[in-house]
Coordinates of N, CA and C in Angstrom, one line a residue:
M1 N -14.6 26.3 -5.7 CA -13.7 25.1 -5.6 C -14.6 23.9 -5.8
K2 N -14.1 23.0 -6.6 CA -14.9 21.8 -7.0 C -14.8 20.8 -5.8
T3 N -16.0 20.2 -5.5 CA -16.0 19.1 -4.5 C -16.5 17.9 -5.1
Y4 N -16.2 16.8 -4.5 CA -16.5 15.4 -5.0 C -17.3 14.7 -3.9
S5 N -18.2 13.8 -4.4 CA -19.0 13.0 -3.5 C -18.1 11.8 -3.0
I6 N -18.5 11.1 -2.0 CA -17.8 10.0 -1.5 C -17.7 8.9 -2.6
S7 N -18.8 8.7 -3.4 CA -18.8 7.7 -4.4 C -17.8 8.1 -5.5
E8 N -17.7 9.4 -5.9 CA -16.8 9.8 -6.9 C -15.3 9.6 -6.4
V9 N -15.1 9.9 -5.1 CA -13.7 9.7 -4.6 C -13.4 8.2 -4.5
A10 N -14.4 7.4 -4.1 CA -14.1 5.9 -4.1 C -13.8 5.4 -5.5
K11 N -14.5 5.8 -6.5 CA -14.2 5.4 -7.8 C -12.8 5.9 -8.3
E12 N -12.5 7.1 -8.0 CA -11.2 7.7 -8.4 C -10.0 6.9 -7.8
L13 N -10.2 6.5 -6.5 CA -9.1 5.8 -5.8 C -9.2 4.3 -5.8
N14 N -10.2 3.8 -6.5 CA -10.4 2.4 -6.6 C -10.6 1.8 -5.2
L15 N -11.4 2.5 -4.4 CA -11.8 2.0 -3.1 C -13.3 1.8 -3.0
T16 N -13.7 1.3 -1.9 CA -15.2 1.2 -1.7 C -15.6 2.4 -0.9
V17 N -16.9 2.8 -1.0 CA -17.5 3.8 -0.1 C -17.3 3.4 1.3
Y18 N -17.5 2.1 1.6 CA -17.4 1.5 2.9 C -16.0 1.8 3.5
T19 N -14.9 1.6 2.7 CA -13.6 1.9 3.1 C -13.4 3.3 3.5
L20 N -13.9 4.2 2.7 CA -13.8 5.7 3.0 C -14.5 6.0 4.3
R21 N -15.7 5.4 4.5 CA -16.4 5.6 5.7 C -15.6 5.1 6.9
Y22 N -15.0 3.9 6.7 CA -14.2 3.4 7.8 C -13.0 4.3 8.1
Y23 N -12.3 4.8 7.1 CA -11.2 5.7 7.3 C -11.7 6.9 8.1
D24 N -12.9 7.4 7.8 CA -13.4 8.6 8.5 C -13.7 8.2 10.0
K25 N -14.3 7.1 10.2 CA -14.6 6.6 11.5 C -13.4 6.5 12.4
E26 N -12.3 6.0 11.7 CA -11.0 5.8 12.4 C -10.2 7.1 12.6
G27 N -10.7 8.2 12.1 CA -10.1 9.5 12.3 C -9.0 9.9 11.3
L28 N -9.0 9.2 10.1 CA -8.0 9.4 9.1 C -8.4 10.6 8.1
M29 N -9.6 11.1 8.3 CA -10.1 12.2 7.4 C -10.7 13.4 8.1
P30 N -10.0 13.9 9.1 CA -10.5 15.1 9.8 C -10.6 16.3 9.0
F31 N -9.9 16.3 7.8 CA -9.9 17.4 6.9 C -11.1 17.5 6.0
V32 N -11.9 16.5 5.9 CA -13.0 16.5 4.9 C -14.1 17.3 5.5
E33 N -14.6 18.2 4.7 CA -15.7 19.1 5.2 C -17.0 18.3 4.9
R34 N -18.1 18.8 5.5 CA -19.4 18.3 5.4 C -20.4 19.4 5.1
S35 N -21.4 19.0 4.3 CA -22.5 19.9 4.0 C -23.3 20.1 5.3
P36 N -24.2 21.1 5.3 CA -25.1 21.2 6.4 C -25.9 20.0 6.8
S37 N -26.1 19.1 5.8 CA -26.9 17.9 6.0 C -26.0 16.7 6.4
G38 N -24.7 17.0 6.5 CA -23.7 15.9 6.9 C -23.1 15.1 5.8
V39 N -23.3 15.5 4.5 CA -22.7 14.8 3.4 C -21.2 15.2 3.3
R40 N -20.3 14.2 3.1 CA -18.9 14.5 3.0 C -18.7 15.2 1.6
L41 N -17.9 16.3 1.7 CA -17.5 17.1 0.5 C -16.0 17.0 0.4
F42 N -15.5 16.3 -0.6 CA -14.1 16.1 -0.8 C -13.5 17.1 -1.8
K43 N -12.3 17.6 -1.5 CA -11.6 18.5 -2.4 C -10.5 17.8 -3.0
D44 N -9.8 18.4 -4.0 CA -8.7 17.7 -4.6 C -7.6 17.4 -3.6
S45 N -7.4 18.4 -2.6 CA -6.3 18.1 -1.6 C -6.7 16.9 -0.7
D46 N -8.0 16.7 -0.5 CA -8.4 15.6 0.3 C -8.1 14.3 -0.4
I47 N -8.3 14.3 -1.7 CA -8.0 13.1 -2.6 C -6.5 12.8 -2.5
S48 N -5.7 13.9 -2.6 CA -4.2 13.7 -2.5 C -3.8 13.1 -1.2
T49 N -4.4 13.6 -0.1 CA -4.1 13.0 1.2 C -4.5 11.5 1.3
L50 N -5.7 11.2 0.7 CA -6.1 9.8 0.7 C -5.2 8.9 -0.1
R51 N -4.5 9.5 -1.1 CA -3.5 8.7 -1.9 C -2.3 8.4 -1.0
I52 N -1.9 9.4 -0.1 CA -0.8 9.1 0.8 C -1.3 8.1 1.8
I53 N -2.5 8.1 2.3 CA -3.0 7.1 3.3 C -2.9 5.7 2.6
E54 N -3.4 5.6 1.4 CA -3.3 4.4 0.6 C -1.9 3.9 0.4
C55 N -1.0 4.8 0.2 CA 0.4 4.5 0.0 C 1.0 3.9 1.3
L56 N 0.7 4.5 2.4 CA 1.2 4.0 3.7 C 0.6 2.7 4.0
K57 N -0.7 2.5 3.7 CA -1.4 1.3 4.0 C -0.8 0.2 3.2
S58 N -0.4 0.5 1.9 CA 0.2 -0.6 1.0 C 1.6 -1.0 1.5
T59 N 2.2 -0.3 2.4 CA 3.5 -0.7 3.0 C 3.3 -1.6 4.2
G60 N 2.0 -1.8 4.6 CA 1.7 -2.6 5.7 C 1.6 -1.8 7.0
M61 N 1.6 -0.5 6.9 CA 1.4 0.3 8.1 C 0.0 0.1 8.7
P62 N -0.1 -0.1 10.0 CA -1.4 -0.2 10.7 C -2.1 1.1 10.6
I63 N -3.5 1.0 10.6 CA -4.3 2.2 10.6 C -4.0 3.1 11.8
K64 N -3.7 2.6 13.0 CA -3.5 3.4 14.1 C -2.2 4.3 13.9
D65 N -1.2 3.7 13.2 CA 0.0 4.5 12.9 C -0.3 5.6 11.8
I66 N -1.2 5.2 10.9 CA -1.5 6.2 9.8 C -2.3 7.3 10.5
K67 N -3.1 7.0 11.5 CA -3.8 8.0 12.3 C -2.9 9.0 12.9
T68 N -1.8 8.4 13.5 CA -0.8 9.2 14.1 C -0.2 10.2 13.1
F69 N 0.1 9.7 11.9 CA 0.7 10.5 10.9 C -0.3 11.7 10.5
I70 N -1.6 11.4 10.4 CA -2.6 12.4 10.1 C -2.6 13.4 11.2
D71 N -2.6 12.9 12.4 CA -2.6 13.9 13.6 C -1.3 14.8 13.5
W72 N -0.2 14.2 13.2 CA 1.0 15.1 13.0 C 0.8 16.1 11.9
C73 N 0.2 15.7 10.8 CA 0.0 16.7 9.7 C -0.9 17.8 10.2
T74 N -1.9 17.5 11.0 CA -2.8 18.5 11.6 C -2.1 19.4 12.5
E75 N -1.1 18.9 13.3 CA -0.3 19.7 14.2 C 0.6 20.7 13.5
G76 N 1.0 20.4 12.3 CA 1.8 21.4 11.6 C 3.3 21.2 11.7
D77 N 4.0 22.3 11.5 CA 5.5 22.2 11.4 C 6.2 21.6 12.6
S78 N 5.6 21.6 13.7 CA 6.3 21.1 14.9 C 6.5 19.6 14.8
T79 N 5.9 18.9 13.8 CA 6.0 17.5 13.7 C 6.7 17.1 12.4
L80 N 7.4 18.0 11.8 CA 8.1 17.7 10.5 C 9.1 16.6 10.7
Q81 N 9.9 16.6 11.8 CA 10.9 15.6 12.0 C 10.2 14.2 12.2
E82 N 9.1 14.1 12.9 CA 8.4 12.9 13.1 C 7.9 12.3 11.8
R83 N 7.4 13.2 10.9 CA 6.8 12.8 9.6 C 8.0 12.3 8.7
H84 N 9.1 13.0 8.8 CA 10.3 12.6 8.0 C 10.7 11.3 8.4
D85 N 10.9 11.1 9.7 CA 11.3 9.8 10.3 C 10.4 8.7 9.9
L86 N 9.1 8.9 9.9 CA 8.1 7.9 9.6 C 8.3 7.5 8.1
F87 N 8.5 8.4 7.2 CA 8.7 8.1 5.8 C 10.1 7.4 5.6
M88 N 11.1 7.7 6.3 CA 12.4 7.1 6.2 C 12.2 5.6 6.7
E89 N 11.5 5.4 7.7 CA 11.2 4.0 8.2 C 10.4 3.2 7.2
R90 N 9.4 3.9 6.6 CA 8.6 3.2 5.6 C 9.4 2.9 4.3
K91 N 10.3 3.8 4.0 CA 11.2 3.5 2.8 C 12.0 2.3 3.1
A92 N 12.6 2.2 4.3 CA 13.4 1.0 4.7 C 12.5 -0.3 4.6
T93 N 11.3 -0.2 5.1 CA 10.4 -1.3 5.0 C 10.1 -1.8 3.6
V94 N 9.9 -0.8 2.7 CA 9.6 -1.1 1.3 C 10.8 -1.7 0.6
E95 N 12.0 -1.1 0.9 CA 13.2 -1.7 0.3 C 13.4 -3.1 0.7
K96 N 13.1 -3.5 2.0 CA 13.3 -4.8 2.4 C 12.2 -5.7 1.7
Q97 N 11.0 -5.2 1.6 CA 10.0 -6.0 0.9 C 10.4 -6.2 -0.6
M98 N 11.0 -5.2 -1.2 CA 11.4 -5.4 -2.6 C 12.6 -6.4 -2.7
A99 N 13.5 -6.4 -1.8 CA 14.6 -7.3 -1.8 C 14.1 -8.7 -1.6
D100 N 13.1 -8.9 -0.7 CA 12.5 -10.2 -0.5 C 11.8 -10.7 -1.7
L101 N 11.1 -9.8 -2.4 CA 10.4 -10.1 -3.6 C 11.3 -10.5 -4.7
M102 N 12.5 -9.8 -4.8 CA 13.5 -10.1 -5.8 C 14.0 -11.6 -5.6
K103 N 14.2 -12.0 -4.3 CA 14.6 -13.3 -4.0 C 13.6 -14.3 -4.4
T104 N 12.3 -14.0 -4.2 CA 11.2 -14.8 -4.6 C 11.2 -14.9 -6.1
M105 N 11.4 -13.8 -6.8 CA 11.4 -13.8 -8.3 C 12.5 -14.7 -8.8
E106 N 13.7 -14.7 -8.2 CA 14.8 -15.5 -8.6 C 14.4 -17.0 -8.6
V107 N 13.7 -17.4 -7.5 CA 13.2 -18.8 -7.4 C 12.2 -19.1 -8.5
I108 N 11.3 -18.2 -8.7 CA 10.3 -18.4 -9.7 C 10.9 -18.5 -11.1
D109 N 11.8 -17.6 -11.4 CA 12.5 -17.6 -12.7 C 13.2 -19.0 -12.9
H110 N 13.9 -19.4 -11.8 CA 14.6 -20.7 -11.9 C 13.6 -21.8 -12.2
K111 N 12.5 -21.8 -11.5 CA 11.5 -22.9 -11.7 C 10.9 -22.8 -13.1
C112 N 10.7 -21.6 -13.6 CA 10.2 -21.4 -15.0 C 11.1 -22.1 -16.0
S113 N 12.4 -21.8 -15.8 CA 13.5 -22.3 -16.6 C 13.5 -23.9 -16.5
Y114 N 13.5 -24.3 -15.3 CA 13.5 -25.8 -15.0 C 12.4 -26.5 -15.8
Y115 N 11.1 -26.0 -15.7 CA 10.0 -26.6 -16.3 C 10.0 -26.4 -17.8
K116 N 10.5 -25.3 -18.3 CA 10.7 -25.1 -19.7 C 11.6 -26.1 -20.3
E117 N 12.8 -26.3 -19.7 CA 13.7 -27.3 -20.1 C 13.1 -28.8 -20.1
A118 N 12.4 -29.0 -19.0 CA 11.8 -30.4 -18.8 C 10.8 -30.6 -19.9
L119 N 10.0 -29.6 -20.2 CA 9.0 -29.7 -21.2 C 9.6 -29.9 -22.6
A120 N 10.6 -29.2 -22.9 CA 11.3 -29.3 -24.2 C 11.9 -30.7 -24.3
A121 N 12.4 -31.3 -23.2 CA 13.0 -32.7 -23.2 C 11.9 -33.7 -23.1
G122 N 10.8 -33.3 -22.6 CA 9.7 -34.3 -22.4 C 9.8 -35.1 -21.2
T123 N 10.7 -34.7 -20.3 CA 10.9 -35.4 -19.0 C 11.7 -34.5 -18.1
E124 N 11.5 -34.8 -16.8 CA 12.3 -34.1 -15.7 C 13.7 -34.8 -15.5
E125 N 13.8 -35.9 -16.1 CA 15.1 -36.7 -15.9 C 16.3 -35.9 -16.3
I126 N 16.2 -34.9 -17.2 CA 17.3 -34.1 -17.6 C 17.9 -33.3 -16.4
H127 N 17.1 -33.2 -15.3 CA 17.5 -32.4 -14.1 C 17.9 -33.3 -13.0
R128 N 17.9 -34.6 -13.1 CA 18.2 -35.5 -12.0 C 19.6 -35.4 -11.4
D129 N 20.5 -35.0 -12.2 CA 21.9 -34.9 -11.7 C 22.1 -33.5 -11.0
K130 N 21.2 -32.6 -11.1 CA 21.3 -31.3 -10.5 C 20.6 -31.4 -9.1
K131 N 21.1 -30.6 -8.1 CA 20.5 -30.6 -6.8 C 19.3 -29.7 -6.8
I132 N 18.2 -30.3 -6.7 CA 16.9 -29.5 -6.7 C 16.0 -30.0 -5.6
E133 N 15.7 -29.1 -4.7 CA 14.9 -29.5 -3.5 C 13.4 -29.7 -3.8
I134 N 12.8 -28.8 -4.5 CA 11.4 -28.9 -4.7 C 11.1 -28.9 -6.2
Q135 N 10.4 -29.9 -6.7 CA 10.0 -30.0 -8.1 C 8.8 -29.2 -8.3

């Protein structure tokens, strides 16, 4: 079975070695084996799990909650419902973030159009009759 060094994993996941060490210190990587001299030996499955950790982190999930998820994974099938519920909650969180970003994009699109028209006319005066709060 192929193993990877911490620097290889960091490069693969676009993380720093420091971040991976921090994850280990916080208990997010109990699955990673070590050589007799203490060097971390990552397998493909470890990299896959780290991708899930990064996914959860990108949703804004706190490290302590990610640790709970990792603990549930370690416990096995008895925590399937908890893990399912966690991902359903994360899905709802991401859907809200996406909706918020879409509203933001609408404002940005409007302002791009506003300035494009003003630039073409050489003045903002073309917009003076329209109700616009922020220029």
